[in-house]
GROMACS .gro file of C-alpha atoms in nm:
model
   86
    1MET     CA    1  -0.039  -0.075   0.581
    2ARG     CA    2   0.154   0.188   0.769
    3VAL     CA    3   0.154   0.504   0.549
    4THR     CA    4   0.388   0.825   0.579
    5PRO     CA    5   0.246   1.088   0.341
    6ARG     CA    6   0.483   1.375   0.234
    7GLY     CA    7   0.707   1.133   0.252
    8GLY     CA    8   0.911   1.222  -0.070
    9ARG     CA    9   0.851   0.933  -0.323
   10ASP     CA   10   0.567   0.715  -0.367
   11ALA     CA   11   0.746   0.301  -0.242
   12LEU     CA   12   0.595   0.057  -0.077
   13THR     CA   13   0.849  -0.222   0.185
   14ALA     CA   14   0.819  -0.436   0.396
   15GLY     CA   15   0.727  -0.300   0.726
   16THR     CA   16   0.645  -0.494   1.045
   17ASP     CA   17   0.540  -0.860   1.064
   18ALA     CA   18   0.166  -0.711   1.126
   19HIS     CA   19   0.183  -0.504   0.828
   20LEU     CA   20   0.362  -0.361   0.511
   21ALA     CA   21   0.536   0.018   0.490
   22ALA     CA   22   0.399   0.266   0.230
   23ARG     CA   23   0.536   0.607   0.152
   24LEU     CA   24   0.356   0.883  -0.058
   25ALA     CA   25   0.458   1.181  -0.196
   26ALA     CA   26   0.135   1.339  -0.180
   27ALA     CA   27  -0.013   1.504   0.138
   28PRO     CA   28  -0.321   1.396   0.361
   29VAL     CA   29  -0.507   1.684   0.225
   30ASP     CA   30  -0.902   1.585   0.024
   31GLY     CA   31  -0.808   1.178   0.004
   32ALA     CA   32  -0.536   1.282  -0.223
   33ALA     CA   33  -0.252   1.029   0.000
   34ASN     CA   34  -0.580   0.763   0.000
   35GLU     CA   35  -0.595   0.793  -0.414
   36ALA     CA   36  -0.176   0.745  -0.427
   37LEU     CA   37  -0.233   0.471  -0.243
   38VAL     CA   38  -0.477   0.273  -0.392
   39ALA     CA   39  -0.240   0.365  -0.712
   40LEU     CA   40   0.023   0.257  -0.585
   41VAL     CA   41  -0.127  -0.071  -0.457
   42ALA     CA   42  -0.236  -0.138  -0.780
   43LYS     CA   43   0.029  -0.090  -0.977
   44HIS     CA   44   0.277  -0.237  -0.710
   45PHE     CA   45   0.070  -0.575  -0.723
   46GLY     CA   46  -0.055  -0.576  -1.073
   47VAL     CA   47  -0.436  -0.530  -1.013
   48PRO     CA   48  -0.647  -0.227  -1.180
   49ARG     CA   49  -0.779   0.032  -0.951
   50ARG     CA   50  -1.059  -0.073  -0.896
   51ALA     CA   51  -0.959  -0.428  -0.749
   52VAL     CA   52  -0.766  -0.202  -0.431
   53THR     CA   53  -1.024  -0.128  -0.183
   54LEU     CA   54  -0.954   0.100   0.151
   55VAL     CA   55  -1.184  -0.102   0.388
   56ALA     CA   56  -1.039   0.081   0.744
   57GLY     CA   57  -0.835   0.347   0.833
   58GLN     CA   58  -0.923   0.667   0.599
   59SER     CA   59  -0.775   0.922   0.836
   60ALA     CA   60  -0.540   0.730   1.042
   61ARG     CA   61  -0.177   0.598   0.929
   62VAL     CA   62  -0.231   0.256   0.914
   63LYS     CA   63  -0.534   0.134   0.685
   64ARG     CA   64  -0.638  -0.182   0.588
   65LEU     CA   65  -0.695  -0.310   0.242
   66ALA     CA   66  -0.905  -0.542   0.037
   67ILE     CA   67  -0.715  -0.626  -0.324
   68ALA     CA   68  -0.954  -0.857  -0.513
   69GLY     CA   69  -0.728  -1.107  -0.724
   70ASP     CA   70  -0.550  -1.486  -0.680
   71ALA     CA   71  -0.468  -1.491  -0.352
   72THR     CA   72  -0.172  -1.683  -0.413
   73ALA     CA   73  -0.014  -1.460  -0.687
   74LEU     CA   74  -0.100  -1.138  -0.462
   75ALA     CA   75   0.029  -1.293  -0.117
   76ARG     CA   76   0.375  -1.390  -0.360
   77ILE     CA   77   0.414  -1.067  -0.444
   78ALA     CA   78   0.352  -0.938  -0.081
   79ALA     CA   79   0.642  -1.230   0.032
   80SER     CA   80   0.832  -1.048  -0.212
   81LEU     CA   81   0.883  -0.715  -0.074
   82TYR     CA   82   1.037  -0.888   0.257
   83ALA     CA   83   1.272  -1.116   0.110
   84PRO     CA   84   1.632  -1.058   0.129
   85ALA     CA   85   1.797  -0.799  -0.089
   86SER     CA   86   2.045  -1.030  -0.379
   0.00000   0.00000   0.00000
């Protein structure tokens, strides 16, 4: 996940083939952006916050997250970000 803190609004979008992209309104201060990212991902994927774990990249723009849940459903939701807009 490539994160842009202070991006004006919270949004999860398609990134490159390697990662999704997230824009966060929160500043990268005292973990606020990481908390906002976890909340955004949990909301988008329809899982509780406790199901989303920041695995790597606590202070980097590129982060690795783990999401607990049905792998097929989570993959479908992630793929929908790359679907062409109708």
